Coordinates of C-alpha atoms and ligand atoms in Angstrom, one line a residue:
X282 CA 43.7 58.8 -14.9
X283 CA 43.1 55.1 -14.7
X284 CA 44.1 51.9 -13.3
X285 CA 45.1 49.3 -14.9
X286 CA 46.1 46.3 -12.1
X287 CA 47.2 42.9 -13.8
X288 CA 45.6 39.9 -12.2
X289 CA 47.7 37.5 -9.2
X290 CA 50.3 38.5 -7.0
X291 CA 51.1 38.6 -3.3
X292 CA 51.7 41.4 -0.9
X293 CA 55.2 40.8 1.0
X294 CA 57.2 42.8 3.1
X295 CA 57.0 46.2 5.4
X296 CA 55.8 49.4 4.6
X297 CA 54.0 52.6 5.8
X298 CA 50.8 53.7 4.8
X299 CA 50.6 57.9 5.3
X300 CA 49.0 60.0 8.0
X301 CA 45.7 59.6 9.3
X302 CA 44.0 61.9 7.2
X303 CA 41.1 63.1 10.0
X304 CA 44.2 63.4 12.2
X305 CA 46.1 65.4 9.9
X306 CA 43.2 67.8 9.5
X307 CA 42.4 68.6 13.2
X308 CA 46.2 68.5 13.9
X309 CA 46.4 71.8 11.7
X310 CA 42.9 73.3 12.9
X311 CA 44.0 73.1 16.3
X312 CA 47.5 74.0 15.4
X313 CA 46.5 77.4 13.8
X314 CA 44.1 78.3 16.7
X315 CA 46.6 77.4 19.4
X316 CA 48.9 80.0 21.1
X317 CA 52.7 80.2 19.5
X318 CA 54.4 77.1 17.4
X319 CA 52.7 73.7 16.5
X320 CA 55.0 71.2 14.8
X321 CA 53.3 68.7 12.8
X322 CA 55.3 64.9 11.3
X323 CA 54.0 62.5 9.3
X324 CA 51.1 64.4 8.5
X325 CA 49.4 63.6 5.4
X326 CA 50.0 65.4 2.7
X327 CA 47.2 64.3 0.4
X328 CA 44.9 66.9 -1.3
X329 CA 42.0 67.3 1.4
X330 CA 44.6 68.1 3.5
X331 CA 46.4 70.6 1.7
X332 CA 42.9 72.2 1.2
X333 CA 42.4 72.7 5.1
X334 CA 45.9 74.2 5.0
X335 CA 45.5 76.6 2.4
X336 CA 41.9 77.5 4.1
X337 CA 44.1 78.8 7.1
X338 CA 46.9 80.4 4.9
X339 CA 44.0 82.9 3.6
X340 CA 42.8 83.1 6.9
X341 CA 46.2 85.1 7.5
X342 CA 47.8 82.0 9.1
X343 CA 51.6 81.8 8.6
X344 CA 52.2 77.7 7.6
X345 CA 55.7 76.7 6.6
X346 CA 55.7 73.0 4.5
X347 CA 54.4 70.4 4.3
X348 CA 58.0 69.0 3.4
X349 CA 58.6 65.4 3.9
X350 CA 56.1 65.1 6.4
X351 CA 56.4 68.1 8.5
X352 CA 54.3 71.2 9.0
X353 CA 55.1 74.4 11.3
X354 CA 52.3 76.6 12.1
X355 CA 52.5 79.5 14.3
X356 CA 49.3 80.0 16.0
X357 CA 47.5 83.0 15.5
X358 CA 45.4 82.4 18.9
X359 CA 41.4 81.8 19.0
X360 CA 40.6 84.9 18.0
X361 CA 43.6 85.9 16.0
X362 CA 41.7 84.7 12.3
X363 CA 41.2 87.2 9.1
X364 CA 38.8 87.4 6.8
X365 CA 39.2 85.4 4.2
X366 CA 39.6 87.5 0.7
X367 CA 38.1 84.9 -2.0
X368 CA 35.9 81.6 -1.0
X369 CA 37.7 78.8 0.7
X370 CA 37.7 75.8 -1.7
X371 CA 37.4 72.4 0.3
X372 CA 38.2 70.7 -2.7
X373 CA 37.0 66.8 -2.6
X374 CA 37.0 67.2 1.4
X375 CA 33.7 66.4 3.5
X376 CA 36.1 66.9 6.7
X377 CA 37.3 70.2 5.7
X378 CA 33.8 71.3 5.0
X379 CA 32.1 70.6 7.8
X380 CA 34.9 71.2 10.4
X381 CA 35.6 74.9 8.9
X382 CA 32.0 75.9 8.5
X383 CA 31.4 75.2 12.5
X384 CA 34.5 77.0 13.1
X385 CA 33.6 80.2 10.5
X386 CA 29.7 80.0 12.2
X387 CA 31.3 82.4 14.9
X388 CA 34.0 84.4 13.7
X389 CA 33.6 88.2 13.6
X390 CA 33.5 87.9 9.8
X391 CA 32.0 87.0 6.8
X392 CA 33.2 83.6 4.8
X393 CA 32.5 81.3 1.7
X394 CA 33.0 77.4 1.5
X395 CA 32.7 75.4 -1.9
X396 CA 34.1 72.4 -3.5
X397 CA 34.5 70.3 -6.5
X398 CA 31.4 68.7 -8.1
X399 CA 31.2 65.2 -5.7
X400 CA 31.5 67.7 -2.5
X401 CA 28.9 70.0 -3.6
X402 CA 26.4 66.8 -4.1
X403 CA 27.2 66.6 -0.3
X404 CA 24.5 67.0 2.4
X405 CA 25.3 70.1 4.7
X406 CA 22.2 70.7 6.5
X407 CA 23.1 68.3 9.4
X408 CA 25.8 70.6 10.3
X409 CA 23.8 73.6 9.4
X410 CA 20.8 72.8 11.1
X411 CA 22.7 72.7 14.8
X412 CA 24.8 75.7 14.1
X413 CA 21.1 77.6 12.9
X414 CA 20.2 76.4 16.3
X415 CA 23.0 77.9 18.2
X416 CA 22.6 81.6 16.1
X417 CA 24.4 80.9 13.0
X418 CA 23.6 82.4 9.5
X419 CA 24.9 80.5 6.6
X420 CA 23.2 80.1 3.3
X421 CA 23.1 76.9 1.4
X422 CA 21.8 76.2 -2.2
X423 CA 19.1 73.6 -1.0
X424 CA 21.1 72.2 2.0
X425 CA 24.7 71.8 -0.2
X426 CA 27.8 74.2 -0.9
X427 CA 28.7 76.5 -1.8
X428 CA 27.6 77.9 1.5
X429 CA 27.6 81.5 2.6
X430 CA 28.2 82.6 6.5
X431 CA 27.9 85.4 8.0
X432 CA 29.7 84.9 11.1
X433 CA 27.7 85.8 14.1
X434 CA 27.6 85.4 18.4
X435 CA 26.5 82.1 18.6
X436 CA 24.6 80.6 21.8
X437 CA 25.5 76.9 23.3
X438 CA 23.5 74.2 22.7
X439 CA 22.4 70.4 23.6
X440 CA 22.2 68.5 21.2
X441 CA 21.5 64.8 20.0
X442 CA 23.0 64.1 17.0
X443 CA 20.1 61.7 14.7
X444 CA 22.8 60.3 12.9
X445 CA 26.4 58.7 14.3
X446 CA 28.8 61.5 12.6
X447 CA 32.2 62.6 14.2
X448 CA 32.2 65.9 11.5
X449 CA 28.8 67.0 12.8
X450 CA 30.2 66.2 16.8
X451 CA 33.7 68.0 15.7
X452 CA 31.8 71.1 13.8
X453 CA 29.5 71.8 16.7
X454 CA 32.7 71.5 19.1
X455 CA 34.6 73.7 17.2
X456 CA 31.7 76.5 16.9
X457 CA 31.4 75.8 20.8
X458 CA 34.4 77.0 21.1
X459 CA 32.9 80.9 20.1
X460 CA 29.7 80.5 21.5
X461 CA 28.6 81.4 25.3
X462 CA 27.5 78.5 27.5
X463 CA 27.9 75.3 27.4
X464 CA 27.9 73.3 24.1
X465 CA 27.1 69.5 24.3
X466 CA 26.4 67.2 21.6
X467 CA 25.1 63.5 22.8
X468 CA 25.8 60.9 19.3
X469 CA 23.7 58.0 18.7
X470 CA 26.9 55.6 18.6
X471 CA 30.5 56.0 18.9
X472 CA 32.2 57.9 16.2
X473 CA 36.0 58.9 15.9
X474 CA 37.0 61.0 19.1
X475 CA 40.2 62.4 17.5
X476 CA 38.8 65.9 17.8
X477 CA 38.1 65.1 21.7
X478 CA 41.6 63.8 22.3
X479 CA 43.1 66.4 20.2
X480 CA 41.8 69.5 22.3
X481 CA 42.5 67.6 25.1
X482 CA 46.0 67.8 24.4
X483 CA 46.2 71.2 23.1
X484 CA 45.1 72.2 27.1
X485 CA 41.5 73.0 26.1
X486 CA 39.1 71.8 28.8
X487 CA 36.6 69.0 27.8
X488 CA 33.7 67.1 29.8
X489 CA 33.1 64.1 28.3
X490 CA 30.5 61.6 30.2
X491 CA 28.8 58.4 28.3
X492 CA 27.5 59.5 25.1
X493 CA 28.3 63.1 25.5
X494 CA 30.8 65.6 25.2
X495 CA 30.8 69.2 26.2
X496 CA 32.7 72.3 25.7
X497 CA 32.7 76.0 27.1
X498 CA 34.5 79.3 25.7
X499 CA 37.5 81.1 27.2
X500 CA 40.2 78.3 27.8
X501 CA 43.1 78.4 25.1
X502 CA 45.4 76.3 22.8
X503 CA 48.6 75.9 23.6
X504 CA 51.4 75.5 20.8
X505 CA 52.0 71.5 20.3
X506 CA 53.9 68.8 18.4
X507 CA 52.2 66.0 16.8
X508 CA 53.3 62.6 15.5
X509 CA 50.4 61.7 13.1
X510 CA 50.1 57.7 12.8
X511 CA 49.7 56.1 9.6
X512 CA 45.5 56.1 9.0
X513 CA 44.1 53.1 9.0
X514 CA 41.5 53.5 6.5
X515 CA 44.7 53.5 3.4
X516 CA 46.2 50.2 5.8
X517 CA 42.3 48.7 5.8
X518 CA 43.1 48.2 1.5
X519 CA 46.5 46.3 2.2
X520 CA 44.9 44.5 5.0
X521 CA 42.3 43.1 2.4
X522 CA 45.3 42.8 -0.5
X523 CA 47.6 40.6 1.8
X524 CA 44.2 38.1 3.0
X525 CA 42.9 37.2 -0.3
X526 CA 45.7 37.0 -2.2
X527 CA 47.6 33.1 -1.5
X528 CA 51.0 33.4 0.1
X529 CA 51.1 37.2 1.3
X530 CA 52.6 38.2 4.5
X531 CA 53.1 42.0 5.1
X532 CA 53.4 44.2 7.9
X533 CA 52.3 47.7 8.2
X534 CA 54.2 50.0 10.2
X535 CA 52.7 52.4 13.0
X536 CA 49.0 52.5 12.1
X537 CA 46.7 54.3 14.4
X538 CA 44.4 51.8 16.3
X539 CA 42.1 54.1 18.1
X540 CA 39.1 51.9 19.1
X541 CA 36.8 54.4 17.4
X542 CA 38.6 53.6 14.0
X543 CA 39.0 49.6 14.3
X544 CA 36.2 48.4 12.9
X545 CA 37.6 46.9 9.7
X546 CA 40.0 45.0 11.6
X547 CA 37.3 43.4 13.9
X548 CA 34.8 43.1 11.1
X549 CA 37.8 41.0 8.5
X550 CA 38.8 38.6 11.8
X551 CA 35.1 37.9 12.0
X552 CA 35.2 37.0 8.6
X553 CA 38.4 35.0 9.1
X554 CA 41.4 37.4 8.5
X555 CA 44.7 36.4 10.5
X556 CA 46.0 39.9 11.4
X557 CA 48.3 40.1 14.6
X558 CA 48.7 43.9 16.5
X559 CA 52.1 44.5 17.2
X560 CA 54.2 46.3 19.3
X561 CA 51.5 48.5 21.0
X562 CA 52.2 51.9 22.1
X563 CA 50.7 55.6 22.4
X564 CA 51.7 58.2 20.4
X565 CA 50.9 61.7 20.8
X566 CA 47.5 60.7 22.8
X567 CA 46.6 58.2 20.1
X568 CA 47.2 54.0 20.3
X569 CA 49.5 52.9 17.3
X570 CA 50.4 49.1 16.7
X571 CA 52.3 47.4 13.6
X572 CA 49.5 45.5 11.8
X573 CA 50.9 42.2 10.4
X574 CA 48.5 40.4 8.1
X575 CA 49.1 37.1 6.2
X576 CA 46.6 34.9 3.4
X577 CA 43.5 33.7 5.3
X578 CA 40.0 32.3 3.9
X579 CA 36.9 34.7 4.6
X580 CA 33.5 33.5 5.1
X581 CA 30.5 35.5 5.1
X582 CA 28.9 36.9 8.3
X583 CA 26.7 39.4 9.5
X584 CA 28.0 42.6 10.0
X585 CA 26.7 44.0 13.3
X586 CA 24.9 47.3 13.4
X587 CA 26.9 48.7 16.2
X588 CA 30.5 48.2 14.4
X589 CA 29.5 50.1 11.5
X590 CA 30.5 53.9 12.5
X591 CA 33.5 52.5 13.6
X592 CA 34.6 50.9 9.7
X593 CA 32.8 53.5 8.2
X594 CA 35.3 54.5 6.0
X595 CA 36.2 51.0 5.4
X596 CA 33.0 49.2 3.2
X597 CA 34.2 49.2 -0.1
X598 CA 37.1 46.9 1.6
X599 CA 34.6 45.3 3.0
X600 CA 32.4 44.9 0.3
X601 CA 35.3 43.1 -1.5
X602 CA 36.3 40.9 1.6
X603 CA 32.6 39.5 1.4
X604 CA 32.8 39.1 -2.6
X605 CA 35.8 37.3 -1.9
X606 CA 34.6 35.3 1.2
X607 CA 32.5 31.4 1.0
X608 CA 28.7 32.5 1.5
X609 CA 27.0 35.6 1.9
X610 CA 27.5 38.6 3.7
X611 CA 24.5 40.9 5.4
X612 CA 25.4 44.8 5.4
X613 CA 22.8 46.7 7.0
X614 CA 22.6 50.3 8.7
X615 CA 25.3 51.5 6.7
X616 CA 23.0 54.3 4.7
X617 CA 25.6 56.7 5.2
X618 CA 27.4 55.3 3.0
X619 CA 25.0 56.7 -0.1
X620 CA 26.4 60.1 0.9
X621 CA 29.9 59.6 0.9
X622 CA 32.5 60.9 -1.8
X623 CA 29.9 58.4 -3.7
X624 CA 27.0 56.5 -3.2
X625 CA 29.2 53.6 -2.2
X626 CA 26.8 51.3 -2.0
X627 CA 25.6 51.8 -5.7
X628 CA 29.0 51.9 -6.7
X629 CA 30.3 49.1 -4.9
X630 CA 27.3 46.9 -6.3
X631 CA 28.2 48.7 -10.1
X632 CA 31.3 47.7 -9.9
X633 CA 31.6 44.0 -8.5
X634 CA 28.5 43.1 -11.0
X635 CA 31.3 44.4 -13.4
X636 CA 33.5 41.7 -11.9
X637 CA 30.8 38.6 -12.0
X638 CA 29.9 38.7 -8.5
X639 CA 26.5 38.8 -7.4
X640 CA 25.7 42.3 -5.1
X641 CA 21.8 42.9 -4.1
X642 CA 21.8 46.6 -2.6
X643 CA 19.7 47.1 -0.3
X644 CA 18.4 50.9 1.8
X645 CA 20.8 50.8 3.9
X646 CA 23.5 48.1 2.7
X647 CA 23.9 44.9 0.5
X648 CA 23.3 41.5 0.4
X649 CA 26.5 40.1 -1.3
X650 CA 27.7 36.5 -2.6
X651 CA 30.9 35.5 -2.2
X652 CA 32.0 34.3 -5.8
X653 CA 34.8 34.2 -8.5
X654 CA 35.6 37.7 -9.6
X655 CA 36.2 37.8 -13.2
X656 CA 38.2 41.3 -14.9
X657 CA 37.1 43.7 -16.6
X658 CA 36.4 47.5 -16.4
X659 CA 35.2 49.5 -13.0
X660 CA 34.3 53.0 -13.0
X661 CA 35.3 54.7 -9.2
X662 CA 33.4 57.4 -9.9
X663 CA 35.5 59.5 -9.1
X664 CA 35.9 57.9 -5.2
X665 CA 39.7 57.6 -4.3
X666 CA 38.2 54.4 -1.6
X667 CA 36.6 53.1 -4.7
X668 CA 39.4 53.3 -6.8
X669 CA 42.3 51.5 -4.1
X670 CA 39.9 48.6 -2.9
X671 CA 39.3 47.4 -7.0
X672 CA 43.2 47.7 -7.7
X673 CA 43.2 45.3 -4.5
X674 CA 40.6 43.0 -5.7
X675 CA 42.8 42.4 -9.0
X676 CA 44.7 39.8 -6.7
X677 CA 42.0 37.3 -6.5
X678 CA 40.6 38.0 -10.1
X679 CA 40.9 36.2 -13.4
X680 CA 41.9 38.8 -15.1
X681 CA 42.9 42.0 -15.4
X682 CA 41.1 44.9 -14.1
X683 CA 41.0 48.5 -15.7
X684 CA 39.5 51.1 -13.1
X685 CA 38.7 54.5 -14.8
X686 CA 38.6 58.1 -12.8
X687 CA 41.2 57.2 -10.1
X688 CA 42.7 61.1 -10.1
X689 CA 41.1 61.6 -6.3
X690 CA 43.6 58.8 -4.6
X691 CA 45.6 61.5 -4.2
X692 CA 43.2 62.8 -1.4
X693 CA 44.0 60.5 0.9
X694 CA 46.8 58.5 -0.5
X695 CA 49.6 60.2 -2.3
X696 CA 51.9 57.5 -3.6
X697 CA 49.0 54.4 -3.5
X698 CA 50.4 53.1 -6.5
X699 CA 54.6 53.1 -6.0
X700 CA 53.6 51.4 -2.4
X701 CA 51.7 49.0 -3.6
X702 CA 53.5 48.1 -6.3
X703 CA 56.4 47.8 -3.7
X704 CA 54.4 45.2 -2.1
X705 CA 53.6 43.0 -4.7
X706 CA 50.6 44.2 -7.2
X707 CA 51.2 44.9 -10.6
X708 CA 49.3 48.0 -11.0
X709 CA 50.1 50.6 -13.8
X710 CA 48.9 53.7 -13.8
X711 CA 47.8 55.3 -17.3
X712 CA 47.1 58.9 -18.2
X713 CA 43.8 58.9 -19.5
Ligands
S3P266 C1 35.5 61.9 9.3 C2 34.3 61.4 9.7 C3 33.5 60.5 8.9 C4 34.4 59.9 7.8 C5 35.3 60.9 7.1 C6 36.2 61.5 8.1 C7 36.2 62.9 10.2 O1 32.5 61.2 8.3 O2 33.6 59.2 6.8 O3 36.0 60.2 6.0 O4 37.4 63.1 10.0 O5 35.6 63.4 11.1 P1 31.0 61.4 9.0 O6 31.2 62.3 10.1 O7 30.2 62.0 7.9 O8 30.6 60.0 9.3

């Protein structure tokens, strides 16, 4: 399925992006370990998510929905899981992976996770390699799925994380939940603490202290309901759209704006962006705000080191805010973005060379040049991020812009292309 965006065009209006997608995963996680009913609304309903749900379904897990929104799982307890008859397909999800295979580590039974061709590419030996630590047996082929566990007692552990990752933190948390002792994990930098705040408010006991956060066996989940707020990471696409493109004004409704996931929004008012948070408020443990954004110049900066966990989700946006900005911008320590649903650094660089602008990829990042951005033909390989942020960039480009492979936005953003049509772009969306 392609893409085919016509270039020009504002974004006007109000509108709501869907559930946070890492929200949407714990939320049914914790929801099937907890003790009696957990309501879910707004979850997301996008494919990675419906993979984590039918991963609990086979697991013996009685889930009503998703319809409109809303979820109903009743809890089958901690220890209340069944074996799973076939192998649990993740689908495209890295989340659904990692989190599940920290969780199946210790259950009294054996398990198989795969996925399609982009997840398998995936490395899995960062979450292996701690749970191997802690007594796990899980075979890999050379480090990726499909993976093979064996479910066995599992010890606590300490343990630094090398790289900043909130599945590895979240996997180990999760296994820590089966093993005896104490499991801590210390990360390198902030990552998203949803998995943190979520237990929290499911009644399970936490110590969290600087960089660390620790767990022990024997507490419980209680039953819960959970508001999901709109993710971010889809908003971080029409917060781009509505800058670069002359005359835009829009406002995006109820968009989670925990501190761990706001990056993109500090990172695009560095470079200029005029986006106002709105109406403040909690919801369900997490900060939500309306996001209004309106047409702004972007200049070329810097990115600093220590905000990119926070966006990291959020550089193919950001890749285009710098192609669209005056000068150059500097991305560095961003390598984790080579092992992401793509190489996004590659693939960012492939695809605004496409588009006439002038990328030098570097390790870990890019050197990029703000420029003109001609159409023409982008390939997303296959990377739903990849395929949103070049409809966006069709708004500041000369002509129109034909992106191939764009099948995975339904990952993370069922209905991308009625919303943002709805807004202003002219996107079409052809079936080949
Ligand atoms: C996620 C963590 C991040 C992020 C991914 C979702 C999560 O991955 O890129 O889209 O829900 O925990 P890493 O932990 O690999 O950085």
């Amino acid at each position: 399925m392609d893409y085919l965006v016509q270039s020009g065009g504002r974004l006007r209006g109000r509108l709501r992006v869907p559930g946070d997608k890492s929200i949407s995963h714990r939320s049914v996680i914790l929801g099937a370990l907890a003790q009696g009913v957990t309501e879910i609304v707004d979850l997301l309903e996008g494919a990675d998510v419906l993979a984590t749900i039918a991963a609990f379904r086979a697991m013996g897990v009685t889930i009503t929905g998703p319809e409109a929104g809303h979820l109903q799982i009743q809890g089958v307890g901690l220890h209340g899981l069944q074996a799973p008859r076939v192998p649990i397909d993740c689908g495209n999800s890295g989340t659904a992976m990692r989190l599940l295979l920290g969780l199946l580590a210790g259950q009294p039974f054996a398990s198989e996770l795969t996925g399609d061709a982009s997840l398998q590419r995936r490395p899995m030996g960062r979450v292996v390699g701690p749970l191997e630590a802690m007594g796990a047996s899980i075979q890999t082929q050379d480090g990726k799925a499909p993976l093979r566990i064996e479910g066995r007692p599992l010890q606590g552990i300490s343990y630094a994380m090398p790289i900043a990752s909130a599945q590895v933190k979240s996997a180990l948390l999760l296994a820590g939940l089966y093993a005896t002792g104490e499991t801590c994990v210390q990360e390198p930098a902030p990552t998203r603490d949803h998995s943190e705040r979520m237990l929290a408010g499911f009644g399970y006991p936490l110590r969290r202290i600087g960089n660390q956060v620790c767990i022990r066996p024997g507490g419980s989940l209680q039953g819960q309901r959970i508001q999901v707020p709109g993710d971010i990471s889809s908003a971080a696409f029409f917060l781009l759209g509505a800058t670069i493109a002359p005359n835009s004004d829009l406002t995006l409704e109820n968009v989670g704006i925990n501190p761990t996931r706001t990056g993109v929004i500090e990172i695009l008012t560095r470079m200029g962006a005029r986006i106002d948070l709105m109406h403040l408020r909690v919801v369900g443990g997490e900060p939500v705000a309306d996001l209004r954004v309106r047409s702004a110049p972007l200049r070329g900066i810097e990115i600093p080191a220590r905000l990119v966990p926070l966006a990291i989700d959020e550089f193919p946006v950001i890749f285009l805010a710098a192609a669209c900005a005056e000068g150059q911008t500097r991305v560095q320590g961003a390598e984790e973005l080579r092992v992401k649903e793509s190489d996004r650094i590659a693939v960012m660089a492939e695809g605004l060379g496409n588009l006439g602008i002038n990328v030098k990829e570097t390790t870990d990042g890019a050197i990029i040049q703000g420029g003109v951005l001609q159409g023409g033909r982008v390939d997303s390989h296959g990377d739903h991020r990849i395929a949103m942020t070049f409809a966006m960039a069709a708004l500041r480009a000369q002509g129109p812009i034909r992106i191939n492979d764009c099948a995975n936005v339904v990952t993370s953003f069922p209905g991308f292309p009625p919303l943002a049509k709805q807004a202003g772009l002219a996107l079409e969306v052809l079936d080949q």
